PDB file of C-alpha atoms in Angstrom:
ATOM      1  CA  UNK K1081    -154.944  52.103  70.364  1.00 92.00           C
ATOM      2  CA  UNK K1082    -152.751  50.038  68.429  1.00 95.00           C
ATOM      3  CA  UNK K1083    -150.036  51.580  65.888  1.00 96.00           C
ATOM      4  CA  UNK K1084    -149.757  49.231  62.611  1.00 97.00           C
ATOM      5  CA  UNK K1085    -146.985  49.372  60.047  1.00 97.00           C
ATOM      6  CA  UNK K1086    -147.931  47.924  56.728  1.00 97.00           C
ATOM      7  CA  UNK K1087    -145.566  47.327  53.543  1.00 96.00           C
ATOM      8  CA  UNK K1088    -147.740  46.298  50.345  1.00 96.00           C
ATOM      9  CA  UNK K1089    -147.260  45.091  47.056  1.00 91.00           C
ATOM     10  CA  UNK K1090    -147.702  43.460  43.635  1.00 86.00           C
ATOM     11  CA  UNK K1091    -147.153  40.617  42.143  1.00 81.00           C
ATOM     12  CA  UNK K1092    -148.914  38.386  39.176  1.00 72.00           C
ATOM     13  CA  UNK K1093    -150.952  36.650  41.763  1.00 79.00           C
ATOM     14  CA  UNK K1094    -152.069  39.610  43.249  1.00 86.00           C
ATOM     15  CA  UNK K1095    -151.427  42.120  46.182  1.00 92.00           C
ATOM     16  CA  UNK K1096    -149.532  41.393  49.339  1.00 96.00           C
ATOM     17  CA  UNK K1097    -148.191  42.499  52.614  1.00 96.00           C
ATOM     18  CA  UNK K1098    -146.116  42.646  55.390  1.00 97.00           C
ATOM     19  CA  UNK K1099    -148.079  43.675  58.752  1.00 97.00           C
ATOM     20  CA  UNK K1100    -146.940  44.418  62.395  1.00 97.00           C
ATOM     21  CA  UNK K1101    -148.775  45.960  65.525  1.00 96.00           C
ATOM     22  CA  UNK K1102    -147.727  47.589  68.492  1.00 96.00           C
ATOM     23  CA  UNK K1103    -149.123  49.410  71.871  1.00 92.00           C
ATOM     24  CA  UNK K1104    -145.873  51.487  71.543  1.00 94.00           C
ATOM     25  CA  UNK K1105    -144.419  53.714  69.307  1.00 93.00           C
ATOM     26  CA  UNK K1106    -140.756  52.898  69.600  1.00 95.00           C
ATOM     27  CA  UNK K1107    -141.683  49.509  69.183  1.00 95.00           C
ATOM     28  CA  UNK K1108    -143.034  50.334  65.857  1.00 94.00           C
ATOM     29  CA  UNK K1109    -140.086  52.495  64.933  1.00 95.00           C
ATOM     30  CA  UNK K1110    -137.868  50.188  65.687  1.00 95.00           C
ATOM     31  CA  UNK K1111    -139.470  47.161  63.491  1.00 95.00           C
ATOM     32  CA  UNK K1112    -139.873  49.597  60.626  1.00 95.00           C
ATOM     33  CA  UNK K1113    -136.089  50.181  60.954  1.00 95.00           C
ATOM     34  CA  UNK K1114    -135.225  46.274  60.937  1.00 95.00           C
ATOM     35  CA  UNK K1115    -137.785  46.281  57.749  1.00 95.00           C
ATOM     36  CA  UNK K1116    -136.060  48.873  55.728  1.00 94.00           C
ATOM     37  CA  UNK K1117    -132.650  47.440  56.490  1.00 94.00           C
ATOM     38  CA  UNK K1118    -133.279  44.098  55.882  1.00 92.00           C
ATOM     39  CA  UNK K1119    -135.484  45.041  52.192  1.00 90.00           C
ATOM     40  CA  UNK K1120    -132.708  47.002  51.022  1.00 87.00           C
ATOM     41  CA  UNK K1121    -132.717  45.125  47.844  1.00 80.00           C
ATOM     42  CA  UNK K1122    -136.266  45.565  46.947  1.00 80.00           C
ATOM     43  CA  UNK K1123    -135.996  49.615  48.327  1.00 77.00           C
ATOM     44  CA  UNK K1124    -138.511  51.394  45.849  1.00 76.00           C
ATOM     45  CA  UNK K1125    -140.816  48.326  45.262  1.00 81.00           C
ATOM     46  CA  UNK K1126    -143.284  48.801  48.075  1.00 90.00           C
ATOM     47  CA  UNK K1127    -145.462  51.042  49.236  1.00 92.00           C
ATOM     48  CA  UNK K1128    -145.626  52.169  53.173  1.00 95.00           C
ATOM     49  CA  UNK K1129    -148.800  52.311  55.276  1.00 96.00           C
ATOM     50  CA  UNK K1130    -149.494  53.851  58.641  1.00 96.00           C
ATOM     51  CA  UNK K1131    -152.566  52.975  60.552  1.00 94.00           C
ATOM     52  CA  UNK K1132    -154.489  53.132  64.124  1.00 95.00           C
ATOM     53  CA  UNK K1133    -157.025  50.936  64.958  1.00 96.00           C
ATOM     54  CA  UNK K1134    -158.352  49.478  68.459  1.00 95.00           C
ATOM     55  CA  UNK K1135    -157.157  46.047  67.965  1.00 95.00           C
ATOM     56  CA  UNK K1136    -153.581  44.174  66.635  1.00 95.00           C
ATOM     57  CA  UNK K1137    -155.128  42.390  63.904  1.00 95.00           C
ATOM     58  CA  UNK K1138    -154.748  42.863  60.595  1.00 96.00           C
ATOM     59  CA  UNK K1139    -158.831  42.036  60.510  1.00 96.00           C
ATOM     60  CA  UNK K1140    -159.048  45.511  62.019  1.00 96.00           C
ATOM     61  CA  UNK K1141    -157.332  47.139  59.676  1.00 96.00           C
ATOM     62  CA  UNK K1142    -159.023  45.985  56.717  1.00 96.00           C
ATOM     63  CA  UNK K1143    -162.192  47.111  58.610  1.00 95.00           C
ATOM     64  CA  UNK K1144    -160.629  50.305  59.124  1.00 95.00           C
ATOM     65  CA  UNK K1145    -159.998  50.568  55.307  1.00 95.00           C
ATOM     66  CA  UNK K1146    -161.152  48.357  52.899  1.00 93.00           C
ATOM     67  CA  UNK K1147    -158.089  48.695  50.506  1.00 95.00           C
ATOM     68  CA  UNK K1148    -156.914  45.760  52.298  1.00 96.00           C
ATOM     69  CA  UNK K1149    -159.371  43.620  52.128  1.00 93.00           C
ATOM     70  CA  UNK K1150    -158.238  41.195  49.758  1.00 92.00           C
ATOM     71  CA  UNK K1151    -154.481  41.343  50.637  1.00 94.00           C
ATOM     72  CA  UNK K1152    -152.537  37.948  51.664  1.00 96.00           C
ATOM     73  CA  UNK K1153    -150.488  39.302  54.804  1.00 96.00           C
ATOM     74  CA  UNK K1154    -147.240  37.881  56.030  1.00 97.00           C
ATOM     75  CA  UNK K1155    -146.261  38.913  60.179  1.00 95.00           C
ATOM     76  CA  UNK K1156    -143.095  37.868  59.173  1.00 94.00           C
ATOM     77  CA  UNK K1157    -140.834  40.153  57.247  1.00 93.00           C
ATOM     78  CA  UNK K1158    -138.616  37.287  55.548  1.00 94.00           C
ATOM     79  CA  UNK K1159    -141.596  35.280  54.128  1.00 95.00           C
ATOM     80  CA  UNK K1160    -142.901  38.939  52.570  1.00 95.00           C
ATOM     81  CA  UNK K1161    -138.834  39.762  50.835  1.00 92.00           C
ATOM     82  CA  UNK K1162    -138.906  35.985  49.773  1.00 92.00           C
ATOM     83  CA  UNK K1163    -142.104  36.556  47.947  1.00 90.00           C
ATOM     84  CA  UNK K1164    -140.799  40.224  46.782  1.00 89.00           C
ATOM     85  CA  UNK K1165    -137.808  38.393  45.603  1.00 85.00           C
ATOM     86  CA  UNK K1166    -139.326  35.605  43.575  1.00 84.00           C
ATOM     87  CA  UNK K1167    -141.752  38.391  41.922  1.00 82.00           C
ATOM     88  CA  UNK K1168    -139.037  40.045  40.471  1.00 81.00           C
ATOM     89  CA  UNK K1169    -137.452  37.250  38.925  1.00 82.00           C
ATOM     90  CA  UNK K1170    -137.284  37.081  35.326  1.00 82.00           C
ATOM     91  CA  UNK K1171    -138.580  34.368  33.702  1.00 85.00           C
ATOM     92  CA  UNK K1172    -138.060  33.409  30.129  1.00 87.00           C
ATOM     93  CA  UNK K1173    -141.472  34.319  28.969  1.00 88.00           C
ATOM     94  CA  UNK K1174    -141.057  37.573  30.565  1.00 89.00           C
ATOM     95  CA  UNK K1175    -137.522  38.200  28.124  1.00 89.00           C
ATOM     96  CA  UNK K1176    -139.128  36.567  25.124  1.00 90.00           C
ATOM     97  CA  UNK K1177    -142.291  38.787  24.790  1.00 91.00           C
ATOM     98  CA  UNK K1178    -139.291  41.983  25.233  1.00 90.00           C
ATOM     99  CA  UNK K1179    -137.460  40.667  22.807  1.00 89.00           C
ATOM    100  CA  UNK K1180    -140.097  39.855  20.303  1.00 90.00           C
ATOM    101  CA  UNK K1181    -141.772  43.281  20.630  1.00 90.00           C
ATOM    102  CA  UNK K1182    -138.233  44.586  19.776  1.00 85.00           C
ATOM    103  CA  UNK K1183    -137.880  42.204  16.861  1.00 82.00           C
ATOM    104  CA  UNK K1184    -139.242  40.910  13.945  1.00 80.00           C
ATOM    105  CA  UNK K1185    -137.571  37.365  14.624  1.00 81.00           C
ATOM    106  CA  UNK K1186    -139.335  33.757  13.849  1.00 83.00           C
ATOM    107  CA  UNK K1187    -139.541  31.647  17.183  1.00 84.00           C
ATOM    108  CA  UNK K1188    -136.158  29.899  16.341  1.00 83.00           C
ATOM    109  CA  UNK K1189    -134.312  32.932  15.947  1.00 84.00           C
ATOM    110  CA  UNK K1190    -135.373  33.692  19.631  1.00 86.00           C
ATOM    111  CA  UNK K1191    -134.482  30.631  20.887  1.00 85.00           C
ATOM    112  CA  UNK K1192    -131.155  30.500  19.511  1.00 84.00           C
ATOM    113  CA  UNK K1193    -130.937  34.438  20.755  1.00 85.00           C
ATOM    114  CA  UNK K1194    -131.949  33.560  24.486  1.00 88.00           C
ATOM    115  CA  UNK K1195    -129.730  30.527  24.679  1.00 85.00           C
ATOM    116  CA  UNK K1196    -126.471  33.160  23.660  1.00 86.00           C
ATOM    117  CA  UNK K1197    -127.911  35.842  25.649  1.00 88.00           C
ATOM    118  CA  UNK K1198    -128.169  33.850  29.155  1.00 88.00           C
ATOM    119  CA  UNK K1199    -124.574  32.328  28.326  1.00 87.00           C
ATOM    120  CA  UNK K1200    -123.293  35.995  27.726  1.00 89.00           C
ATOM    121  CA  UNK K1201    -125.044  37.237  31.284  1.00 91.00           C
ATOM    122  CA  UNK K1202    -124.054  34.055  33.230  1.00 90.00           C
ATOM    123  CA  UNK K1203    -120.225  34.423  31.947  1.00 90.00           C
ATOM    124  CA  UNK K1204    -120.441  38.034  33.099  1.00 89.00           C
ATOM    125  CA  UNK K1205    -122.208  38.329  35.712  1.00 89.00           C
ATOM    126  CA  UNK K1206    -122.076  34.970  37.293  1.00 90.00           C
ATOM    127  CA  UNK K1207    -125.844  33.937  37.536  1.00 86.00           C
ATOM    128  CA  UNK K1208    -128.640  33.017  35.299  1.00 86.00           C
ATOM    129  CA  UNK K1209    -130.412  36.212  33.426  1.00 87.00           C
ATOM    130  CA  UNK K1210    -133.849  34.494  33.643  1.00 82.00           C
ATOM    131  CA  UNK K1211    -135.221  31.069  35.241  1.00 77.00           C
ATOM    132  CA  UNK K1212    -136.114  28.502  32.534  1.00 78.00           C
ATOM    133  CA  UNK K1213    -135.680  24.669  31.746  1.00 81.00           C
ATOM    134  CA  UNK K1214    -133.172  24.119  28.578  1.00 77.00           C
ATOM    135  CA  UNK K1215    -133.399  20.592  26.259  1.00 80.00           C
ATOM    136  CA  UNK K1216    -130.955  18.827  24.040  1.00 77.00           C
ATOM    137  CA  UNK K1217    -132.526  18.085  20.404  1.00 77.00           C
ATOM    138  CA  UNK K1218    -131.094  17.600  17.442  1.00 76.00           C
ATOM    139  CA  UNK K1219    -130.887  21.287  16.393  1.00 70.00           C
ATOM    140  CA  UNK K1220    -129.178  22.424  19.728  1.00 70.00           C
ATOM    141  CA  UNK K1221    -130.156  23.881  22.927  1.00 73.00           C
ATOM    142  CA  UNK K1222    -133.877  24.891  23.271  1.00 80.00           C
ATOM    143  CA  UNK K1223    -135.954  26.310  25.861  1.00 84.00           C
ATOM    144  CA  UNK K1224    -138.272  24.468  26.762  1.00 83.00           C
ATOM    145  CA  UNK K1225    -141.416  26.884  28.019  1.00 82.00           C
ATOM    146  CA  UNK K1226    -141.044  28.491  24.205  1.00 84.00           C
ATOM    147  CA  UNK K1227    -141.931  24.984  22.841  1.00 81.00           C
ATOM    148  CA  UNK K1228    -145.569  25.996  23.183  1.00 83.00           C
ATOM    149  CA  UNK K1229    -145.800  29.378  23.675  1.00 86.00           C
ATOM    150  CA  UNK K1230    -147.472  32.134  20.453  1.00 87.00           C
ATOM    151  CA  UNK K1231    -146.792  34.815  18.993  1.00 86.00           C
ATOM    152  CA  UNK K1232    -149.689  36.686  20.358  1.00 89.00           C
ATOM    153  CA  UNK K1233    -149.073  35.020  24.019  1.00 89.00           C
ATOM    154  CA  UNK K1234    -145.375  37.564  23.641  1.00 89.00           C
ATOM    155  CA  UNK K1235    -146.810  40.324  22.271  1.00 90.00           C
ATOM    156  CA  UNK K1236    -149.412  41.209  24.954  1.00 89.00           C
ATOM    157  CA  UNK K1237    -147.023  40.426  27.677  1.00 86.00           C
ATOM    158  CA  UNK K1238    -145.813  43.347  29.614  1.00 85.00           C
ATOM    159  CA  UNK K1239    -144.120  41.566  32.601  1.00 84.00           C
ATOM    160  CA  UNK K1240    -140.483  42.864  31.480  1.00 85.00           C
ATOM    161  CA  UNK K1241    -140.901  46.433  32.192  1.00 83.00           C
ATOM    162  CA  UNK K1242    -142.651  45.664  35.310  1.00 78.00           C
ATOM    163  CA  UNK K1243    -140.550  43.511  36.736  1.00 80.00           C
ATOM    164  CA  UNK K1244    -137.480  45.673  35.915  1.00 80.00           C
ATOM    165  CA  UNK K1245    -139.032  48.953  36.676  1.00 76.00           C
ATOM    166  CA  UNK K1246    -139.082  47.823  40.602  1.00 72.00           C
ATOM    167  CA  UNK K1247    -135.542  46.081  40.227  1.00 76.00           C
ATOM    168  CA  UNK K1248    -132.131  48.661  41.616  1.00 76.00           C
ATOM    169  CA  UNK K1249    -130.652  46.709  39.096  1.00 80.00           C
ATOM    170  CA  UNK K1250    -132.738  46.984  36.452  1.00 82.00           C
ATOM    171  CA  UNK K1251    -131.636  49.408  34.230  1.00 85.00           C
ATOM    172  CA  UNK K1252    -127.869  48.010  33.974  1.00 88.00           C
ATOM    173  CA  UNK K1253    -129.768  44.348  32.623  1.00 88.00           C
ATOM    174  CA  UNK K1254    -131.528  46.132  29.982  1.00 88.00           C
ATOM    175  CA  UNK K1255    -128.247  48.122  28.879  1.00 90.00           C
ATOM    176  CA  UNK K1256    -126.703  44.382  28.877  1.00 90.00           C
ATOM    177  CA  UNK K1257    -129.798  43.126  26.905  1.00 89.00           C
ATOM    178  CA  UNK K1258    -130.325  45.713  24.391  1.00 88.00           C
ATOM    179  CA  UNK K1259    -126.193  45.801  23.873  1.00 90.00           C
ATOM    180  CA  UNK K1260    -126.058  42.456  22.889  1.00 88.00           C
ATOM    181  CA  UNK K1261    -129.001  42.501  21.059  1.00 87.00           C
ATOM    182  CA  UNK K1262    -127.692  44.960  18.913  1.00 86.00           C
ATOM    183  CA  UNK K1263    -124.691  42.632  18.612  1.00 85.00           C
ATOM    184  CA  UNK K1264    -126.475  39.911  17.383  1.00 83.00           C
ATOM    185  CA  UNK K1265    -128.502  41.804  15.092  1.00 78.00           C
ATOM    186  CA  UNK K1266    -125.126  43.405  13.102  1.00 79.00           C
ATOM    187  CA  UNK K1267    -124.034  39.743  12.911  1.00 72.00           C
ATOM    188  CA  UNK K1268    -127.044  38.347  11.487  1.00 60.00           C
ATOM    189  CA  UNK K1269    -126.681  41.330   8.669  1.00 56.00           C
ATOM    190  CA  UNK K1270    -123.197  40.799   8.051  1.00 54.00           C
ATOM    191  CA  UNK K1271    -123.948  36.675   7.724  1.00 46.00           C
ATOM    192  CA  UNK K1272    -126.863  37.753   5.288  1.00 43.00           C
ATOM    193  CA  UNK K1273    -124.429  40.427   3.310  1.00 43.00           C
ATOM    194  CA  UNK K1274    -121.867  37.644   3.215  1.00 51.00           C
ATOM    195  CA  UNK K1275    -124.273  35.104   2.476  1.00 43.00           C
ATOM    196  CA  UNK K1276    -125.756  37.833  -0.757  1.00 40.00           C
ATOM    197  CA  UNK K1277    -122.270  38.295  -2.017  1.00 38.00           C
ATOM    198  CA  UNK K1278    -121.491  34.332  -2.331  1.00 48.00           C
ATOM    199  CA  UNK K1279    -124.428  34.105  -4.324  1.00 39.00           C
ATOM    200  CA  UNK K1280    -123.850  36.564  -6.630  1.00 38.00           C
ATOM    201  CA  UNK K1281    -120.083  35.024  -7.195  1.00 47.00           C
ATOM    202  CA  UNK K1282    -121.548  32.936 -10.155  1.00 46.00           C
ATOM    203  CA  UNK K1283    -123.754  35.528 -11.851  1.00 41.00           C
ATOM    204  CA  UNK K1284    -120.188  37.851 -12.058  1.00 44.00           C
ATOM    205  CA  UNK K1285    -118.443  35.005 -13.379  1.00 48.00           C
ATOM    206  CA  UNK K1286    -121.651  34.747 -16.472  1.00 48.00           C
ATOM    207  CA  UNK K1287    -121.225  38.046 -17.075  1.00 48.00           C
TER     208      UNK K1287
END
């Protein structure tokens, strides 16, 4: 009989999985010791599988059990933490539609609040918040995947808390995001209350 260790998890193409066989138990324990060491950063954000079947294939072990039928399986555990990795990556879609559901902005007003938000993050942290493509125009720095994007596109995407729910570090980002946020929202209300009293300055002076 063959002893198979399987990792699995999600992504937004789908579900995946690492997968390795042995004859021998301590062979098995000690590959599912190398796993867990080396996925350290991604602890919490797979699920852990134990099979026996009579064969080292992964083919027998979606005949075994047909939950893993339709799983893409890496044999080799850095290709499965490289995809792990990538799926946890915020993208700026992913921070939009959290922002916007937190909001009542206009599409510019995000814009201008993702552009000071990944400054903020990259300043203190040293890397990128999310992965997107900025533009030059005429109006400042834009981003470019929110040229075309709608309202209704942000508000059905759900991304954010999945992503982050997986992530060891992601409850500290959305302390950092909803901080600033709430930053940038006081300013906008003190630029509005300063904005209200100038134009009030000549209806004193009429009166």
């Amino acid at each position: 009989m063959y002893l198979h260790f399987i990792a699995v998890m999600q992504d937004g193409n789908g579900d995946f999985c690492y997968h390795f066989a042995s004859h021998h138990s301590e062979s098995l324990s000690r590959q599912r010791q190398q796993f867990l060491t080396a996925t350290q950063s991604i602890k919490g954000s797979y699920g852990l599988h134990y099979l026996k079947t009579t064969a080292a294939s992964f083919k027998s072990v979606q005949v075994v059990d047909p939950y893993f039928e339709h799983m893409v399986v890496y044999n080799e555990s850095t290709l499965f933490i490289n995809r792990a990795l990538q799926s946890q990556q915020l993208t700026v879609l992913d921070l939009a539609a959290y922002l916007y559901q937190q909001t009542t902005m206009t599409m510019d007003e995000l814009q201008n609040l993702l552009c000071g938000l990944d400054a903020a993050y990259l300043v203190k942290f040293n890397q990128p918040l999310f992965r997107a493509t900025f533009v030059v125009t005429n109006t400042g720095a834009k981003i470019k995947a929110l040229s075309s994007v709608t309202a209704s596109e942000l508000q059905q995407n759900t991304s954010y808390q999945l992503k982050l729910a997986s992530r060891r570090d992601g409850l500290a980002i959305t302390t950092f995001i909803n901080a600033y946020l709430q930053r940038y929202q006081s300013q906008l209300t003190d630029a509005l209350n300063s904005q209200l009293l100038t134009d009030l300055e000549p209806l004193k002076a009429s009166s």
